[in-house]
């Protein structure tokens, strides 16, 4: 989604600039230029929100991996609480 909205923003911007430079100032062409820039703005906002969501998910995944690692290390030290694991030095 992030790549799609980013590319759509870029292509709408290029198309709107080209049409604005080459138009003959008819009503339909002016409306198309305005619509193109509005669509580009909406795609830009969507791209920003997708980046924000991607970063948030990335941070949550990193913190979850860290907490899983800490939990696994703590559980591996608690041999006395797990009778299925026998101590070799006992």
PDB file of N, CA and C in Angstrom:
ATOM      1  N   UNK A   1       0.832  -1.193   0.000  1.00  0.00           N
ATOM      2  CA  UNK A   1       0.000   0.000   0.000  1.00  0.00           C
ATOM      3  C   UNK A   1       0.876   1.256   0.000  1.00  0.00           C
ATOM      4  N   UNK A   2       1.944   1.188   0.768  1.00  0.00           N
ATOM      5  CA  UNK A   2       2.852   2.336   0.856  1.00  0.00           C
ATOM      6  C   UNK A   2       3.476   2.646  -0.502  1.00  0.00           C
ATOM      7  N   UNK A   3       3.950   1.633  -1.178  1.00  0.00           N
ATOM      8  CA  UNK A   3       4.577   1.839  -2.496  1.00  0.00           C
ATOM      9  C   UNK A   3       3.541   2.320  -3.505  1.00  0.00           C
ATOM     10  N   UNK A   4       2.350   1.727  -3.466  1.00  0.00           N
ATOM     11  CA  UNK A   4       1.292   2.104  -4.402  1.00  0.00           C
ATOM     12  C   UNK A   4       0.900   3.573  -4.238  1.00  0.00           C
ATOM     13  N   UNK A   5       0.677   4.010  -3.002  1.00  0.00           N
ATOM     14  CA  UNK A   5       0.273   5.401  -2.803  1.00  0.00           C
ATOM     15  C   UNK A   5       1.412   6.368  -3.100  1.00  0.00           C
ATOM     16  N   UNK A   6       2.637   5.963  -2.792  1.00  0.00           N
ATOM     17  CA  UNK A   6       3.782   6.817  -3.108  1.00  0.00           C
ATOM     18  C   UNK A   6       3.947   7.019  -4.611  1.00  0.00           C
ATOM     19  N   UNK A   7       3.835   5.927  -5.361  1.00  0.00           N
ATOM     20  CA  UNK A   7       3.948   6.035  -6.821  1.00  0.00           C
ATOM     21  C   UNK A   7       2.769   6.804  -7.422  1.00  0.00           C
ATOM     22  N   UNK A   8       1.582   6.595  -6.883  1.00  0.00           N
ATOM     23  CA  UNK A   8       0.411   7.325  -7.388  1.00  0.00           C
ATOM     24  C   UNK A   8       0.563   8.823  -7.143  1.00  0.00           C
ATOM     25  N   UNK A   9       1.085   9.191  -5.979  1.00  0.00           N
ATOM     26  CA  UNK A   9       1.335  10.606  -5.694  1.00  0.00           C
ATOM     27  C   UNK A   9       2.293  11.190  -6.719  1.00  0.00           C
ATOM     28  N   UNK A  10       3.376  10.478  -6.964  1.00  0.00           N
ATOM     29  CA  UNK A  10       4.389  10.948  -7.916  1.00  0.00           C
ATOM     30  C   UNK A  10       3.805  11.091  -9.322  1.00  0.00           C
ATOM     31  N   UNK A  11       3.081  10.079  -9.782  1.00  0.00           N
ATOM     32  CA  UNK A  11       2.544  10.118 -11.140  1.00  0.00           C
ATOM     33  C   UNK A  11       1.449  11.176 -11.310  1.00  0.00           C
ATOM     34  N   UNK A  12       0.602  11.354 -10.300  1.00  0.00           N
ATOM     35  CA  UNK A  12      -0.400  12.415 -10.381  1.00  0.00           C
ATOM     36  C   UNK A  12       0.267  13.785 -10.412  1.00  0.00           C
ATOM     37  N   UNK A  13       1.351  13.954  -9.660  1.00  0.00           N
ATOM     38  CA  UNK A  13       2.067  15.225  -9.671  1.00  0.00           C
ATOM     39  C   UNK A  13       2.658  15.499 -11.054  1.00  0.00           C
ATOM     40  N   UNK A  14       3.335  14.509 -11.627  1.00  0.00           N
ATOM     41  CA  UNK A  14       3.938  14.677 -12.961  1.00  0.00           C
ATOM     42  C   UNK A  14       2.856  14.975 -14.004  1.00  0.00           C
ATOM     43  N   UNK A  15       1.774  14.210 -13.985  1.00  0.00           N
ATOM     44  CA  UNK A  15       0.702  14.404 -14.972  1.00  0.00           C
ATOM     45  C   UNK A  15       0.060  15.779 -14.820  1.00  0.00           C
ATOM     46  N   UNK A  16      -0.135  16.223 -13.592  1.00  0.00           N
ATOM     47  CA  UNK A  16      -0.759  17.533 -13.373  1.00  0.00           C
ATOM     48  C   UNK A  16       0.147  18.669 -13.825  1.00  0.00           C
ATOM     49  N   UNK A  17       1.433  18.544 -13.564  1.00  0.00           N
ATOM     50  CA  UNK A  17       2.373  19.586 -13.995  1.00  0.00           C
ATOM     51  C   UNK A  17       2.447  19.644 -15.518  1.00  0.00           C
ATOM     52  N   UNK A  18       2.498  18.486 -16.161  1.00  0.00           N
ATOM     53  CA  UNK A  18       2.560  18.460 -17.630  1.00  0.00           C
ATOM     54  C   UNK A  18       1.284  19.051 -18.225  1.00  0.00           C
ATOM     55  N   UNK A  19       0.133  18.663 -17.691  1.00  0.00           N
ATOM     56  CA  UNK A  19      -1.126  19.198 -18.216  1.00  0.00           C
ATOM     57  C   UNK A  19      -1.245  20.697 -17.947  1.00  0.00           C
ATOM     58  N   UNK A  20      -0.765  21.151 -16.799  1.00  0.00           N
ATOM     59  CA  UNK A  20      -0.817  22.587 -16.504  1.00  0.00           C
ATOM     60  C   UNK A  20       0.079  23.372 -17.459  1.00  0.00           C
ATOM     61  N   UNK A  21       1.207  22.782 -17.840  1.00  0.00           N
ATOM     62  CA  UNK A  21       2.132  23.475 -18.741  1.00  0.00           C
ATOM     63  C   UNK A  21       1.627  23.475 -20.187  1.00  0.00           C
ATOM     64  N   UNK A  22       0.901  22.440 -20.572  1.00  0.00           N
ATOM     65  CA  UNK A  22       0.503  22.300 -21.970  1.00  0.00           C
ATOM     66  C   UNK A  22      -0.958  22.639 -22.241  1.00  0.00           C
ATOM     67  N   UNK A  23      -1.717  23.092 -21.253  1.00  0.00           N
ATOM     68  CA  UNK A  23      -3.144  23.293 -21.491  1.00  0.00           C
ATOM     69  C   UNK A  23      -3.404  24.555 -22.318  1.00  0.00           C
ATOM     70  N   UNK A  24      -4.591  24.590 -22.912  1.00  0.00           N
ATOM     71  CA  UNK A  24      -5.006  25.717 -23.739  1.00  0.00           C
ATOM     72  C   UNK A  24      -6.015  26.592 -23.025  1.00  0.00           C
ATOM     73  N   UNK A  25      -6.061  26.493 -21.716  1.00  0.00           N
ATOM     74  CA  UNK A  25      -6.911  27.299 -20.854  1.00  0.00           C
ATOM     75  C   UNK A  25      -8.403  27.141 -21.158  1.00  0.00           C
ATOM     76  N   UNK A  26      -8.783  25.930 -21.540  1.00  0.00           N
ATOM     77  CA  UNK A  26     -10.213  25.655 -21.661  1.00  0.00           C
ATOM     78  C   UNK A  26     -10.723  25.195 -20.296  1.00  0.00           C
ATOM     79  N   UNK A  27     -12.018  25.256 -20.127  1.00  0.00           N
ATOM     80  CA  UNK A  27     -12.607  24.903 -18.843  1.00  0.00           C
ATOM     81  C   UNK A  27     -12.320  23.473 -18.422  1.00  0.00           C
ATOM     82  N   UNK A  28     -12.374  22.545 -19.378  1.00  0.00           N
ATOM     83  CA  UNK A  28     -12.156  21.139 -19.067  1.00  0.00           C
ATOM     84  C   UNK A  28     -10.705  20.885 -18.648  1.00  0.00           C
ATOM     85  N   UNK A  29      -9.767  21.547 -19.329  1.00  0.00           N
ATOM     86  CA  UNK A  29      -8.353  21.346 -18.991  1.00  0.00           C
ATOM     87  C   UNK A  29      -8.020  21.951 -17.633  1.00  0.00           C
ATOM     88  N   UNK A  30      -8.599  23.104 -17.333  1.00  0.00           N
ATOM     89  CA  UNK A  30      -8.362  23.717 -16.020  1.00  0.00           C
ATOM     90  C   UNK A  30      -8.940  22.828 -14.921  1.00  0.00           C
ATOM     91  N   UNK A  31     -10.130  22.292 -15.152  1.00  0.00           N
ATOM     92  CA  UNK A  31     -10.743  21.392 -14.174  1.00  0.00           C
ATOM     93  C   UNK A  31      -9.899  20.127 -13.994  1.00  0.00           C
ATOM     94  N   UNK A  32      -9.342  19.629 -15.083  1.00  0.00           N
ATOM     95  CA  UNK A  32      -8.495  18.433 -15.002  1.00  0.00           C
ATOM     96  C   UNK A  32      -7.228  18.709 -14.197  1.00  0.00           C
ATOM     97  N   UNK A  33      -6.637  19.879 -14.392  1.00  0.00           N
ATOM     98  CA  UNK A  33      -5.433  20.247 -13.635  1.00  0.00           C
ATOM     99  C   UNK A  33      -5.762  20.354 -12.145  1.00  0.00           C
ATOM    100  N   UNK A  34      -6.870  21.004 -11.828  1.00  0.00           N
ATOM    101  CA  UNK A  34      -7.267  21.147 -10.423  1.00  0.00           C
ATOM    102  C   UNK A  34      -7.555  19.776  -9.817  1.00  0.00           C
ATOM    103  N   UNK A  35      -8.292  18.933 -10.552  1.00  0.00           N
ATOM    104  CA  UNK A  35      -8.578  17.593 -10.065  1.00  0.00           C
ATOM    105  C   UNK A  35      -7.292  16.790  -9.877  1.00  0.00           C
ATOM    106  N   UNK A  36      -6.359  16.920 -10.786  1.00  0.00           N
ATOM    107  CA  UNK A  36      -5.089  16.195 -10.673  1.00  0.00           C
ATOM    108  C   UNK A  36      -4.309  16.589  -9.426  1.00  0.00           C
ATOM    109  N   UNK A  37      -4.246  17.898  -9.148  1.00  0.00           N
ATOM    110  CA  UNK A  37      -3.532  18.332  -7.946  1.00  0.00           C
ATOM    111  C   UNK A  37      -4.278  17.932  -6.674  1.00  0.00           C
ATOM    112  N   UNK A  38      -5.612  17.955  -6.695  1.00  0.00           N
ATOM    113  CA  UNK A  38      -6.372  17.498  -5.532  1.00  0.00           C
ATOM    114  C   UNK A  38      -6.172  16.000  -5.295  1.00  0.00           C
ATOM    115  N   UNK A  39      -6.191  15.224  -6.362  1.00  0.00           N
ATOM    116  CA  UNK A  39      -5.957  13.784  -6.225  1.00  0.00           C
ATOM    117  C   UNK A  39      -4.547  13.520  -5.711  1.00  0.00           C
ATOM    118  N   UNK A  40      -3.584  14.293  -6.201  1.00  0.00           N
ATOM    119  CA  UNK A  40      -2.210  14.152  -5.734  1.00  0.00           C
ATOM    120  C   UNK A  40      -2.118  14.456  -4.239  1.00  0.00           C
ATOM    121  N   UNK A  41      -2.833  15.482  -3.777  1.00  0.00           N
ATOM    122  CA  UNK A  41      -2.810  15.840  -2.360  1.00  0.00           C
ATOM    123  C   UNK A  41      -3.417  14.729  -1.503  1.00  0.00           C
ATOM    124  N   UNK A  42      -4.498  14.138  -1.971  1.00  0.00           N
ATOM    125  CA  UNK A  42      -5.126  13.045  -1.218  1.00  0.00           C
ATOM    126  C   UNK A  42      -4.190  11.840  -1.166  1.00  0.00           C
ATOM    127  N   UNK A  43      -3.553  11.519  -2.281  1.00  0.00           N
ATOM    128  CA  UNK A  43      -2.586  10.417  -2.280  1.00  0.00           C
ATOM    129  C   UNK A  43      -1.388  10.731  -1.385  1.00  0.00           C
ATOM    130  N   UNK A  44      -0.969  11.975  -1.331  1.00  0.00           N
ATOM    131  CA  UNK A  44       0.148  12.356  -0.466  1.00  0.00           C
ATOM    132  C   UNK A  44      -0.222  12.162   1.005  1.00  0.00           C
ATOM    133  N   UNK A  45      -1.427  12.540   1.384  1.00  0.00           N
ATOM    134  CA  UNK A  45      -1.874  12.324   2.767  1.00  0.00           C
ATOM    135  C   UNK A  45      -1.940  10.830   3.069  1.00  0.00           C
ATOM    136  N   UNK A  46      -2.443  10.048   2.133  1.00  0.00           N
ATOM    137  CA  UNK A  46      -2.507   8.606   2.314  1.00  0.00           C
ATOM    138  C   UNK A  46      -1.109   7.997   2.431  1.00  0.00           C
ATOM    139  N   UNK A  47      -0.165   8.505   1.665  1.00  0.00           N
ATOM    140  CA  UNK A  47       1.217   8.037   1.761  1.00  0.00           C
ATOM    141  C   UNK A  47       1.786   8.352   3.136  1.00  0.00           C
ATOM    142  N   UNK A  48       1.539   9.554   3.631  1.00  0.00           N
ATOM    143  CA  UNK A  48       2.010   9.937   4.964  1.00  0.00           C
ATOM    144  C   UNK A  48       1.432   9.011   6.029  1.00  0.00           C
ATOM    145  N   UNK A  49       0.148   8.723   5.950  1.00  0.00           N
ATOM    146  CA  UNK A  49      -0.481   7.842   6.933  1.00  0.00           C
ATOM    147  C   UNK A  49       0.051   6.417   6.830  1.00  0.00           C
ATOM    148  N   UNK A  50       0.335   5.949   5.614  1.00  0.00           N
ATOM    149  CA  UNK A  50       0.891   4.606   5.439  1.00  0.00           C
ATOM    150  C   UNK A  50       2.297   4.518   6.028  1.00  0.00           C
ATOM    151  N   UNK A  51       3.099   5.572   5.857  1.00  0.00           N
ATOM    152  CA  UNK A  51       4.441   5.589   6.444  1.00  0.00           C
ATOM    153  C   UNK A  51       4.340   5.587   7.962  1.00  0.00           C
ATOM    154  N   UNK A  52       3.427   6.372   8.496  1.00  0.00           N
ATOM    155  CA  UNK A  52       3.243   6.442   9.939  1.00  0.00           C
ATOM    156  C   UNK A  52       2.829   5.077  10.500  1.00  0.00           C
ATOM    157  N   UNK A  53       1.899   4.406   9.836  1.00  0.00           N
ATOM    158  CA  UNK A  53       1.449   3.083  10.269  1.00  0.00           C
ATOM    159  C   UNK A  53       2.573   2.064  10.167  1.00  0.00           C
ATOM    160  N   UNK A  54       3.355   2.120   9.097  1.00  0.00           N
ATOM    161  CA  UNK A  54       4.466   1.192   8.902  1.00  0.00           C
ATOM    162  C   UNK A  54       5.513   1.352  10.005  1.00  0.00           C
ATOM    163  N   UNK A  55       5.831   2.594  10.360  1.00  0.00           N
ATOM    164  CA  UNK A  55       6.801   2.835  11.423  1.00  0.00           C
ATOM    165  C   UNK A  55       6.286   2.346  12.765  1.00  0.00           C
ATOM    166  N   UNK A  56       4.996   2.571  13.035  1.00  0.00           N
ATOM    167  CA  UNK A  56       4.417   2.134  14.301  1.00  0.00           C
ATOM    168  C   UNK A  56       4.456   0.606  14.398  1.00  0.00           C
ATOM    169  N   UNK A  57       4.100  -0.087  13.323  1.00  0.00           N
ATOM    170  CA  UNK A  57       4.144  -1.550  13.323  1.00  0.00           C
ATOM    171  C   UNK A  57       5.567  -2.062  13.469  1.00  0.00           C
ATOM    172  N   UNK A  58       6.507  -1.375  12.865  1.00  0.00           N
ATOM    173  CA  UNK A  58       7.908  -1.775  12.959  1.00  0.00           C
ATOM    174  C   UNK A  58       8.403  -1.650  14.391  1.00  0.00           C
ATOM    175  N   UNK A  59       8.046  -0.563  15.068  1.00  0.00           N
ATOM    176  CA  UNK A  59       8.453  -0.373  16.472  1.00  0.00           C
ATOM    177  C   UNK A  59       7.806  -1.410  17.374  1.00  0.00           C
ATOM    178  N   UNK A  60       6.527  -1.698  17.160  1.00  0.00           N
ATOM    179  CA  UNK A  60       5.843  -2.685  17.993  1.00  0.00           C
ATOM    180  C   UNK A  60       6.441  -4.067  17.803  1.00  0.00           C
ATOM    181  N   UNK A  61       6.809  -4.402  16.587  1.00  0.00           N
ATOM    182  CA  UNK A  61       7.391  -5.712  16.317  1.00  0.00           C
ATOM    183  C   UNK A  61       8.751  -5.832  16.991  1.00  0.00           C
ATOM    184  N   UNK A  62       9.551  -4.761  16.958  1.00  0.00           N
ATOM    185  CA  UNK A  62      10.855  -4.794  17.610  1.00  0.00           C
ATOM    186  C   UNK A  62      10.717  -4.923  19.114  1.00  0.00           C
ATOM    187  N   UNK A  63       9.780  -4.205  19.719  1.00  0.00           N
ATOM    188  CA  UNK A  63       9.598  -4.297  21.170  1.00  0.00           C
ATOM    189  C   UNK A  63       9.048  -5.664  21.553  1.00  0.00           C
ATOM    190  N   UNK A  64       8.196  -6.255  20.721  1.00  0.00           N
ATOM    191  CA  UNK A  64       7.657  -7.585  21.007  1.00  0.00           C
ATOM    192  C   UNK A  64       8.767  -8.616  20.949  1.00  0.00           C
ATOM    193  N   UNK A  65       9.680  -8.512  19.983  1.00  0.00           N
ATOM    194  CA  UNK A  65      10.786  -9.456  19.899  1.00  0.00           C
ATOM    195  C   UNK A  65      11.689  -9.338  21.112  1.00  0.00           C
ATOM    196  N   UNK A  66      11.932  -8.131  21.579  1.00  0.00           N
ATOM    197  CA  UNK A  66      12.769  -7.928  22.752  1.00  0.00           C
ATOM    198  C   UNK A  66      12.114  -8.523  23.985  1.00  0.00           C
ATOM    199  N   UNK A  67      10.812  -8.283  24.173  1.00  0.00           N
ATOM    200  CA  UNK A  67      10.138  -8.824  25.350  1.00  0.00           C
ATOM    201  C   UNK A  67      10.062 -10.347  25.288  1.00  0.00           C
ATOM    202  N   UNK A  68       9.895 -10.934  24.114  1.00  0.00           N
ATOM    203  CA  UNK A  68       9.901 -12.393  23.984  1.00  0.00           C
ATOM    204  C   UNK A  68      11.267 -12.953  24.350  1.00  0.00           C
ATOM    205  N   UNK A  69      12.320 -12.262  23.956  1.00  0.00           N
ATOM    206  CA  UNK A  69      13.674 -12.708  24.283  1.00  0.00           C
ATOM    207  C   UNK A  69      13.897 -12.664  25.790  1.00  0.00           C
ATOM    208  N   UNK A  70      13.474 -11.575  26.434  1.00  0.00           N
ATOM    209  CA  UNK A  70      13.652 -11.447  27.881  1.00  0.00           C
ATOM    210  C   UNK A  70      12.836 -12.506  28.612  1.00  0.00           C
ATOM    211  N   UNK A  71      11.617 -12.751  28.161  1.00  0.00           N
ATOM    212  CA  UNK A  71      10.775 -13.764  28.788  1.00  0.00           C
ATOM    213  C   UNK A  71      11.395 -15.148  28.632  1.00  0.00           C
ATOM    214  N   UNK A  72      11.926 -15.455  27.456  1.00  0.00           N
ATOM    215  CA  UNK A  72      12.548 -16.752  27.224  1.00  0.00           C
ATOM    216  C   UNK A  72      13.788 -16.930  28.097  1.00  0.00           C
ATOM    217  N   UNK A  73      14.587 -15.894  28.242  1.00  0.00           N
ATOM    218  CA  UNK A  73      15.780 -15.974  29.089  1.00  0.00           C
ATOM    219  C   UNK A  73      15.385 -16.167  30.541  1.00  0.00           C
ATOM    220  N   UNK A  74      14.350 -15.487  31.005  1.00  0.00           N
ATOM    221  CA  UNK A  74      13.909 -15.598  32.390  1.00  0.00           C
ATOM    222  C   UNK A  74      13.354 -16.991  32.652  1.00  0.00           C
ATOM    223  N   UNK A  75      12.556 -17.511  31.744  1.00  0.00           N
ATOM    224  CA  UNK A  75      11.980 -18.844  31.930  1.00  0.00           C
ATOM    225  C   UNK A  75      13.045 -19.921  31.909  1.00  0.00           C
ATOM    226  N   UNK A  76      14.101 -19.741  31.136  1.00  0.00           N
ATOM    227  CA  UNK A  76      15.144 -20.760  31.091  1.00  0.00           C
ATOM    228  C   UNK A  76      15.935 -20.814  32.382  1.00  0.00           C
ATOM    229  N   UNK A  77      15.934 -19.774  33.175  1.00  0.00           N
ATOM    230  CA  UNK A  77      16.644 -19.761  34.457  1.00  0.00           C
ATOM    231  C   UNK A  77      15.798 -20.337  35.580  1.00  0.00           C
ATOM    232  N   UNK A  78      14.523 -20.428  35.394  1.00  0.00           N
ATOM    233  CA  UNK A  78      13.621 -20.902  36.433  1.00  0.00           C
ATOM    234  C   UNK A  78      13.432 -22.410  36.322  1.00  0.00           C
ATOM    235  N   UNK A  79      14.484 -23.163  36.560  1.00  0.00           N
ATOM    236  CA  UNK A  79      14.437 -24.612  36.427  1.00  0.00           C
ATOM    237  C   UNK A  79      13.664 -25.231  37.574  1.00  0.00           C
ATOM    238  N   UNK A  80      13.744 -24.657  38.770  1.00  0.00           N
ATOM    239  CA  UNK A  80      13.076 -25.224  39.938  1.00  0.00           C
ATOM    240  C   UNK A  80      11.560 -25.230  39.782  1.00  0.00           C
ATOM    241  N   UNK A  81      11.007 -24.349  39.033  1.00  0.00           N
ATOM    242  CA  UNK A  81       9.563 -24.253  38.875  1.00  0.00           C
ATOM    243  C   UNK A  81       9.039 -25.199  37.803  1.00  0.00           C
ATOM    244  N   UNK A  82       9.934 -25.871  37.131  1.00  0.00           N
ATOM    245  CA  UNK A  82       9.515 -26.772  36.056  1.00  0.00           C
ATOM    246  C   UNK A  82      10.019 -28.173  36.368  1.00  0.00           C
ATOM    247  N   UNK A  83       9.181 -29.033  36.901  1.00  0.00           N
ATOM    248  CA  UNK A  83       9.649 -30.355  37.316  1.00  0.00           C
ATOM    249  C   UNK A  83      10.051 -31.257  36.155  1.00  0.00           C
ATOM    250  N   UNK A  84       9.598 -30.951  34.963  1.00  0.00           N
ATOM    251  CA  UNK A  84       9.962 -31.808  33.832  1.00  0.00           C
ATOM    252  C   UNK A  84      11.422 -31.653  33.419  1.00  0.00           C
ATOM    253  N   UNK A  85      12.056 -30.608  33.918  1.00  0.00           N
ATOM    254  CA  UNK A  85      13.471 -30.393  33.617  1.00  0.00           C
ATOM    255  C   UNK A  85      14.264 -30.832  34.847  1.00  0.00           C
ATOM    256  N   UNK A  86      15.166 -31.776  34.669  1.00  0.00           N
ATOM    257  CA  UNK A  86      15.961 -32.278  35.780  1.00  0.00           C
ATOM    258  C   UNK A  86      17.314 -31.576  35.781  1.00  0.00           C
ATOM    259  N   UNK A  87      17.758 -31.257  36.951  1.00  0.00           N
ATOM    260  CA  UNK A  87      19.055 -30.601  37.079  1.00  0.00           C
ATOM    261  C   UNK A  87      20.132 -31.669  37.055  1.00  0.00           C
ATOM    262  N   UNK A  88      21.202 -31.401  36.346  1.00  0.00           N
ATOM    263  CA  UNK A  88      22.302 -32.366  36.238  1.00  0.00           C
ATOM    264  C   UNK A  88      23.190 -32.361  37.485  1.00  0.00           C
ATOM    265  N   UNK A  89      23.269 -31.258  38.195  1.00  0.00           N
ATOM    266  CA  UNK A  89      24.160 -31.174  39.343  1.00  0.00           C
ATOM    267  C   UNK A  89      23.509 -31.687  40.619  1.00  0.00           C
ATOM    268  N   UNK A  90      22.246 -32.070  40.577  1.00  0.00           N
ATOM    269  CA  UNK A  90      21.580 -32.523  41.797  1.00  0.00           C
ATOM    270  C   UNK A  90      21.732 -34.004  42.024  1.00  0.00           C
TER     271      UNK A  90
END
